[in-house]
Tab-separated table of C-alpha atoms and ligand atoms in Angstrom:
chain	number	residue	atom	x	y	z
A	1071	UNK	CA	-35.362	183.154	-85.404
A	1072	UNK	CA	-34.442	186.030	-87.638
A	1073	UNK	CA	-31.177	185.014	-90.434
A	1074	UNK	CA	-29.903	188.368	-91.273
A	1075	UNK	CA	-27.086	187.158	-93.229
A	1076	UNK	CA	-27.083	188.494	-97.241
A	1077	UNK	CA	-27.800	185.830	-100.039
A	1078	UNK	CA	-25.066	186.001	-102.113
A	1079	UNK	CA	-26.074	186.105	-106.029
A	1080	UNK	CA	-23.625	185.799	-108.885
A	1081	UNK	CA	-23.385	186.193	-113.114
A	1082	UNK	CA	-20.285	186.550	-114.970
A	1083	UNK	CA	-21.637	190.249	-115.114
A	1084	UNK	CA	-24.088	192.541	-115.113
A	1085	UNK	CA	-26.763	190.576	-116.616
A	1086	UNK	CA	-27.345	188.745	-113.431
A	1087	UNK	CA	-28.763	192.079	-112.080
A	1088	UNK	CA	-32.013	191.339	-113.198
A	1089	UNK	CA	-32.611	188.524	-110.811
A	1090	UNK	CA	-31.068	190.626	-108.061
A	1091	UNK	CA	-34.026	193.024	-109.064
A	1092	UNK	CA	-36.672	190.660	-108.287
A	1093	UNK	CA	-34.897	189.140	-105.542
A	1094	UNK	CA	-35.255	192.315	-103.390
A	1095	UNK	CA	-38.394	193.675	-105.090
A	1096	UNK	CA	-40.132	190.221	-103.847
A	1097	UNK	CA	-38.076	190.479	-100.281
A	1098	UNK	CA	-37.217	193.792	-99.454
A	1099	UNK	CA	-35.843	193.092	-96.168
A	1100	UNK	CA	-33.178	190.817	-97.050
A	1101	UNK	CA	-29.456	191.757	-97.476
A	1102	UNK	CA	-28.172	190.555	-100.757
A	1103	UNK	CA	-24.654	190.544	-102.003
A	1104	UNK	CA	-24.023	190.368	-105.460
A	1105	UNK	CA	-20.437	189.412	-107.790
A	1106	UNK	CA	-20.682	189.945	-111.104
A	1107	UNK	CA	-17.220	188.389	-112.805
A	1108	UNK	CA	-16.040	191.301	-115.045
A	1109	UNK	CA	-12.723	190.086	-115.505
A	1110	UNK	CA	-14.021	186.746	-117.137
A	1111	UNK	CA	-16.756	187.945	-118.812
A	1112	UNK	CA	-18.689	186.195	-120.978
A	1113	UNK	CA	-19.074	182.373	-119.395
A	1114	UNK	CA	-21.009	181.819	-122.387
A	1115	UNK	CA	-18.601	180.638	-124.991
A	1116	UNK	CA	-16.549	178.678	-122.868
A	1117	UNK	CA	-16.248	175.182	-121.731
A	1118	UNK	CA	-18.215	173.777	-118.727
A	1119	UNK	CA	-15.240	172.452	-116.906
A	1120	UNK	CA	-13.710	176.148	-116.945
A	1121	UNK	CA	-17.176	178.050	-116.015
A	1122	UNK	CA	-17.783	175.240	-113.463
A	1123	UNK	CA	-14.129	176.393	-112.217
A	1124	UNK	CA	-14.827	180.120	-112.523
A	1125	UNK	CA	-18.217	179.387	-110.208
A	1126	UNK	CA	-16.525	177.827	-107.964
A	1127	UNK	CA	-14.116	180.700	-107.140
A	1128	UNK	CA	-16.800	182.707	-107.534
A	1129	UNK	CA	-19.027	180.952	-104.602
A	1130	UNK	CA	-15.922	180.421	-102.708
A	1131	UNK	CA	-15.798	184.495	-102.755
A	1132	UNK	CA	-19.110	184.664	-101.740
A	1133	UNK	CA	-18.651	182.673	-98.878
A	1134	UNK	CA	-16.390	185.077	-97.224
A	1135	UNK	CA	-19.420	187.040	-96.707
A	1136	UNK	CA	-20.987	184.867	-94.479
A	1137	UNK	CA	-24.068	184.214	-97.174
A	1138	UNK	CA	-26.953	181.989	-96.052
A	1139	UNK	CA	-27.741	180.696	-99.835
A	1140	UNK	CA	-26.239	181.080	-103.038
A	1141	UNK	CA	-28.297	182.284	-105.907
A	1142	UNK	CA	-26.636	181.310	-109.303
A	1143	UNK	CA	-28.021	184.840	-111.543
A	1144	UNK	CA	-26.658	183.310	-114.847
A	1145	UNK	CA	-28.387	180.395	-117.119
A	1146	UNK	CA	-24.979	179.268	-118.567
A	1147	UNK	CA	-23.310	178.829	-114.609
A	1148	UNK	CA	-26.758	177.007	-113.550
A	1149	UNK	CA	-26.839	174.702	-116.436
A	1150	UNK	CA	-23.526	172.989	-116.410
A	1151	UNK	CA	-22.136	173.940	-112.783
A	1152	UNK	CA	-25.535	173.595	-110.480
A	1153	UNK	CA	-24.688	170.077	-109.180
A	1154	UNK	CA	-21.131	170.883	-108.472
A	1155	UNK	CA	-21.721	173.737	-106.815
A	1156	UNK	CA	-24.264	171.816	-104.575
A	1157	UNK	CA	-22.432	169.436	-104.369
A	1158	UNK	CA	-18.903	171.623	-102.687
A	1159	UNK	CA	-21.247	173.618	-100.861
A	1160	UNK	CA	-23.648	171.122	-98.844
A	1161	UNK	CA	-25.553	171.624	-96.824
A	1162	UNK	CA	-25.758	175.316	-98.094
A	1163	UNK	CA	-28.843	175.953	-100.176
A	1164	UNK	CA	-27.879	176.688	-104.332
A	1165	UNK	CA	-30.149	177.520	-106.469
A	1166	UNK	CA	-30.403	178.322	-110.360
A	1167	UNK	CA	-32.307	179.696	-113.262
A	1168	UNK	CA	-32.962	176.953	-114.940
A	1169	UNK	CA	-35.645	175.367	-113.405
A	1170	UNK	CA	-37.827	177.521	-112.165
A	1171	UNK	CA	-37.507	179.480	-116.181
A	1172	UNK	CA	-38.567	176.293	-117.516
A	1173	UNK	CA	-41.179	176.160	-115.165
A	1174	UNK	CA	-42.323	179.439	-116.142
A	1175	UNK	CA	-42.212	178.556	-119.627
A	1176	UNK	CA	-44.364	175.245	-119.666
A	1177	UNK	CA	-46.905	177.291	-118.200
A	1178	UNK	CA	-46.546	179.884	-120.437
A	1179	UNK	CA	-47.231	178.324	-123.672
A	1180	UNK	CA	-50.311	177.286	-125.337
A	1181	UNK	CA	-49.081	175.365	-128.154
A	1182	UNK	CA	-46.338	173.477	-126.831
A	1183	UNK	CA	-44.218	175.508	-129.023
A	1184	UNK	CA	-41.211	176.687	-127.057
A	1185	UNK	CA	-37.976	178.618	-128.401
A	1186	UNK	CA	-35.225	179.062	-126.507
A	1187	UNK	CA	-32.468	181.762	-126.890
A	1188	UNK	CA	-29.343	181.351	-124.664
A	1189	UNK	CA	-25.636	181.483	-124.927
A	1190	UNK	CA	-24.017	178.888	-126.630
A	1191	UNK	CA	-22.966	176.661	-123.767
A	1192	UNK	CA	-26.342	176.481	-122.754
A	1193	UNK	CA	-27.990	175.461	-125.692
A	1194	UNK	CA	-25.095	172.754	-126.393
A	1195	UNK	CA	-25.537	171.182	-122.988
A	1196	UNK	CA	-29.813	171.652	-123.679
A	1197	UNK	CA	-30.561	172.398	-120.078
A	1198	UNK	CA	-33.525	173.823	-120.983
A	1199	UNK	CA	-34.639	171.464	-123.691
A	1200	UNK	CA	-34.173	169.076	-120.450
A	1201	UNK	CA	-36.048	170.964	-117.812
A	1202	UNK	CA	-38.648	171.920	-120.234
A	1203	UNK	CA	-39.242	167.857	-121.847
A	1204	UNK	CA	-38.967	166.806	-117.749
A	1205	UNK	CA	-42.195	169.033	-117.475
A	1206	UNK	CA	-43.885	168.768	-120.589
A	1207	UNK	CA	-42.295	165.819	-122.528
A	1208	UNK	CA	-44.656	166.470	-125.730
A	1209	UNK	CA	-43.450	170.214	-126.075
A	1210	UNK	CA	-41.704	171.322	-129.202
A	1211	UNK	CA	-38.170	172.812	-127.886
A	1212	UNK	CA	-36.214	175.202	-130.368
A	1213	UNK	CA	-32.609	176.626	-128.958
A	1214	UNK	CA	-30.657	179.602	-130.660
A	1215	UNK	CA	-27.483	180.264	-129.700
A	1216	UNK	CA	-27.018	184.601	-129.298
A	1217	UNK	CA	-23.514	185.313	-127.657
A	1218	UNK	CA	-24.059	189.143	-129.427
A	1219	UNK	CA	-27.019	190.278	-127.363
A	1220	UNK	CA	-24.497	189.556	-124.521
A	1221	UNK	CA	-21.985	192.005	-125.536
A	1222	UNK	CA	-24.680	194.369	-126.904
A	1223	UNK	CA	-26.306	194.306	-123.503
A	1224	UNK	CA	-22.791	195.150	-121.654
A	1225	UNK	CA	-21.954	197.814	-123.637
A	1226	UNK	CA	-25.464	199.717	-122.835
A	1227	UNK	CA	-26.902	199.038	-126.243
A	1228	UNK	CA	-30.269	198.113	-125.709
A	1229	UNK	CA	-32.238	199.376	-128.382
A	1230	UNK	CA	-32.014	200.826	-131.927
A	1231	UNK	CA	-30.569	199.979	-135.399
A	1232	UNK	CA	-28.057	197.569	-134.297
A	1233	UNK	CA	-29.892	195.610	-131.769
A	1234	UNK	CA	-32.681	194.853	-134.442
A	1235	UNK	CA	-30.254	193.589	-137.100
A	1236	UNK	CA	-28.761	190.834	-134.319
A	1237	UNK	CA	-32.430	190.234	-133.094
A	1238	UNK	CA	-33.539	189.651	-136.868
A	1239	UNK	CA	-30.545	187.916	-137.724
A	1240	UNK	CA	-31.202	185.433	-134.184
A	1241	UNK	CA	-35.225	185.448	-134.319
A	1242	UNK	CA	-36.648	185.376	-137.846
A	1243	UNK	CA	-35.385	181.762	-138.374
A	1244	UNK	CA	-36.854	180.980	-135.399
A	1245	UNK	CA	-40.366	182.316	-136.418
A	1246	UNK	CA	-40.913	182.821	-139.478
A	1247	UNK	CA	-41.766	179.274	-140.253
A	1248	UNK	CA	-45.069	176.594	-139.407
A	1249	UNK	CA	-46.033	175.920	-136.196
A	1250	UNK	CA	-43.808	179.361	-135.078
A	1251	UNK	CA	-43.227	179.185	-131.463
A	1252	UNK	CA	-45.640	180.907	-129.376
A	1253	UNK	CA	-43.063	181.478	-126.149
A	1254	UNK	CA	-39.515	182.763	-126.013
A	1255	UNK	CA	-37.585	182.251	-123.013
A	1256	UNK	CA	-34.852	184.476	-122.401
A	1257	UNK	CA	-32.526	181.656	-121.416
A	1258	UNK	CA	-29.649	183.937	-120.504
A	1259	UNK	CA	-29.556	186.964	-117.821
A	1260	UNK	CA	-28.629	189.468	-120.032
A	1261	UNK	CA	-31.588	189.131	-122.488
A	1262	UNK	CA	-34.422	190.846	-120.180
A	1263	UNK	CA	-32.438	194.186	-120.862
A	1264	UNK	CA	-33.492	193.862	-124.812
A	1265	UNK	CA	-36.861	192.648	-123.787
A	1266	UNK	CA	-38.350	195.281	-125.935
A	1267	UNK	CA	-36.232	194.909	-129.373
A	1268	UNK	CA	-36.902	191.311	-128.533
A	1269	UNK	CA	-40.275	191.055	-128.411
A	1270	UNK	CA	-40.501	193.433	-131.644
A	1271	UNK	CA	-38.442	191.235	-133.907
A	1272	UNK	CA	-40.033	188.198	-132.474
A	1273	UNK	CA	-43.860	189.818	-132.777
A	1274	UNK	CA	-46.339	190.751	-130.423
A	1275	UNK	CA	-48.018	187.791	-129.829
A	1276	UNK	CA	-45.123	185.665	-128.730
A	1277	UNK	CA	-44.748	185.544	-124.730
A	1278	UNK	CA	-41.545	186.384	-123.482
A	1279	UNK	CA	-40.382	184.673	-120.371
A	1280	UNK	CA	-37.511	184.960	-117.456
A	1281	UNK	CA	-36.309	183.132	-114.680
A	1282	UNK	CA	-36.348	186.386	-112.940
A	1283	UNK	CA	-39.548	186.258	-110.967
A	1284	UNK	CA	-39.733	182.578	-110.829
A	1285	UNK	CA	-36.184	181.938	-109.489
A	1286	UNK	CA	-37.120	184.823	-106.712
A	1287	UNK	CA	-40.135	182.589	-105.674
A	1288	UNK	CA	-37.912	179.903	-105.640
A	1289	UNK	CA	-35.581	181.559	-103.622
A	1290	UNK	CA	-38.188	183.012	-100.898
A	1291	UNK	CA	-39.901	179.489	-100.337
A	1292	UNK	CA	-36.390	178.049	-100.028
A	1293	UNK	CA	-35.788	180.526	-97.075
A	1294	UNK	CA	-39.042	179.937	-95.959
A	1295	UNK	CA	-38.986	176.158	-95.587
A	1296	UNK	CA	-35.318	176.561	-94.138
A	1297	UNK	CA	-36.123	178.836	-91.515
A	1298	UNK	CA	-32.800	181.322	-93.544
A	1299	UNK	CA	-35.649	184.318	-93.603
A	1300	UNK	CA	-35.037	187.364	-92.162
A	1301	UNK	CA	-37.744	188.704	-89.864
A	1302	UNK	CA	-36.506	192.249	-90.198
A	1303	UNK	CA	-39.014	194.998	-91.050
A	1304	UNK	CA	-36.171	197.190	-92.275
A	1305	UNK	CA	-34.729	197.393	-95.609
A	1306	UNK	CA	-32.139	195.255	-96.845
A	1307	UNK	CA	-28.572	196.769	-97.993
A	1308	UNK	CA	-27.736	195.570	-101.238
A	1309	UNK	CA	-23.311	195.046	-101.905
A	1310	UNK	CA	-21.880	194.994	-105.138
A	1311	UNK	CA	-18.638	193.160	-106.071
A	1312	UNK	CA	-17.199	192.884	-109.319
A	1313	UNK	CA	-13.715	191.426	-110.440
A	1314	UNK	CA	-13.026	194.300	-112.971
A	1315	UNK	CA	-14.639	197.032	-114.512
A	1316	UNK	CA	-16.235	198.932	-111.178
A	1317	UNK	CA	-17.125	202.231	-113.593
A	1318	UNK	CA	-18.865	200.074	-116.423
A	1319	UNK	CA	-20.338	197.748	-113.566
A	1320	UNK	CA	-22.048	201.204	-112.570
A	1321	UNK	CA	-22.946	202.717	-115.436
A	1322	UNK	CA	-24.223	199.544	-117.062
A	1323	UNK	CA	-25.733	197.763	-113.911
A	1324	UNK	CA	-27.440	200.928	-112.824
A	1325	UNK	CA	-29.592	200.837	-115.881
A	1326	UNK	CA	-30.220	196.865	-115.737
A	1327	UNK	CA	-31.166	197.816	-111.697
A	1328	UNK	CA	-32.800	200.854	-112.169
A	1329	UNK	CA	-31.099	202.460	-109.957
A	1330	UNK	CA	-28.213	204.735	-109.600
A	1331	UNK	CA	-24.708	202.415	-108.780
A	1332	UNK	CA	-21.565	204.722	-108.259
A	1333	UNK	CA	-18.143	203.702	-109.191
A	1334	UNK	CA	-17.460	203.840	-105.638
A	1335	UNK	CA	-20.486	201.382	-104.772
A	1336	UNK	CA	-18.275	198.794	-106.445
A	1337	UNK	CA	-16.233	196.672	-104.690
A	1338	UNK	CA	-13.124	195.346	-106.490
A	1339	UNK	CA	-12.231	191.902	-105.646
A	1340	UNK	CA	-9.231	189.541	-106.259
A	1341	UNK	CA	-10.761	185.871	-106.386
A	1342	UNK	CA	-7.209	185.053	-106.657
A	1343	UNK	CA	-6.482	183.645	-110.757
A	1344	UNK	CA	-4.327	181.484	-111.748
B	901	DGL	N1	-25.641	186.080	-118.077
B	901	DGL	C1	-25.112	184.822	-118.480
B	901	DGL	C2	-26.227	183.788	-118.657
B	901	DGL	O1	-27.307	183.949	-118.121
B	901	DGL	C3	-24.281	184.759	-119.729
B	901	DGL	C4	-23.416	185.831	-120.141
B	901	DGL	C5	-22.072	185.277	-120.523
B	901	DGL	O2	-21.908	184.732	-121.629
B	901	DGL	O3	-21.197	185.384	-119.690
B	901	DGL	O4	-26.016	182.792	-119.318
């Protein structure tokens, strides 16, 4: 049987657009629908029980859509609102970032040595200090906290002078010391769009990792072992939604897609505040 309903994939905003990327680069032929929450933007300084609420309406969106899986596209939603939102959604497949970027990671390194950037709700709740010690318990986790690259990847700014004060200002703590990491995960969904300021400040030799890829292998083996794939040969339409913002949603999110988005490509939508 052929399930040619979308997988719906959310962020609190653009950022999330780099695991849409992968998502339909690995399966082409699947529909995707994807919400980026503009109007709350950014999840990451904020208090679990209030992005675990924001997810919720966000999923509950999503669901008018008739969407076979939900794909959470933002580290700080997966790590504090992933069992919830399995939880209020069973038996509908969720999945997050977390895991499979901690997978990634652990098989990244060669020393053990791990740092982790993220926004600040992730690194206080440590999901990935968790997932990563669940893997490799002997591994050396360091977290960093970088709410700017957030905004600086929202507004556009991806490289130049002020991207490589904040990535000094973030990274040279992290390694300019002994035993310097030798792997960076870019623990938030934004990050991949400063990839290359990034891995400047941090230096050459340090692997950079992102759930991207692995979370879209997690997602087609998902489908596969549910029988949710499509068995379409055509390609798959890709929706935007956004809860504010449709012209920076575009102009941003076209960059972080690669690919033209027109205002008009945007969906407003009302999840209904309050
Ligand atoms: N893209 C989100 C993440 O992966 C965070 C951005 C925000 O703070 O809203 O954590």
């Amino acid at each position: 049987m052929s399930d040619n309903r979308p997988i719906g994939v959310f962020d609190s905003g653009i950022g999330g657009i780099t695991v849409l990327k992968a998502l339909r680069a690995r399966m082409p032929h699947e529909n995707l629908v994807y919400l980026g929450d503009m109007a709350r933007l950014p999840y990451g300084t904020k208090s679990a029980e209030t992005v675990t609420a924001y997810s919720l309406q966000t999923t509950k969106h999503l669901l008018t859509h008739d969407v076979k899986m939900i794909v959470i596209a933002c580290n700080t939603a997966s790590s504090v609102a992933l069992a919830p939102l399995q939880k209020a959604l069973a038996p509908l497949p969720v999945i997050g970032v977390i895991e499979p970027g901690a997978d990634a990671a652990v098989k990244a390194t060669k020393t053990g040595h791990i740092a982790v950037i993220a926004t600040e709700a992730t690194v206080r709740v440590g999901a990935y200090v968790r997932a990563i010690h669940a893997r490799a318990p002997d591994a050396h986790v360091l977290q960093e906290p970088c709410a700017l690259f957030v905004t600086l990847a929202e507004e556009g700014w991806l490289s130049g002078d002020v991207v490589e004060a904040a990535a000094h200002r973030y990274l040279d703590p992290l390694f300019n010391r002994k035993n310097a990491p030798d792997t960076l995960v870019l623990g938030c969904t934004h990050f991949p769009a400063l990839a290359k300021t990034i891995r400047k400040v941090a230096g050459r030799g340090v692997r950079l990792v992102d759930s991207a890829e692995t979370t879209a292998r997690a997602v087609e083996d998902a489908l596969d072992i549910q029988g949710l794939a499509t068995k379409r040969k055509t390609r798959g339409k890709t929706k935007f939604l956004a809860t504010d913002s449709a012209e920076r949603f575009a102009r941003v999110g076209g960059i972080f897609f690669g690919e033209v988005i027109r205002p008009k490509d945007v969906e407003i939508v009302d999840l209904q505040f309050g």
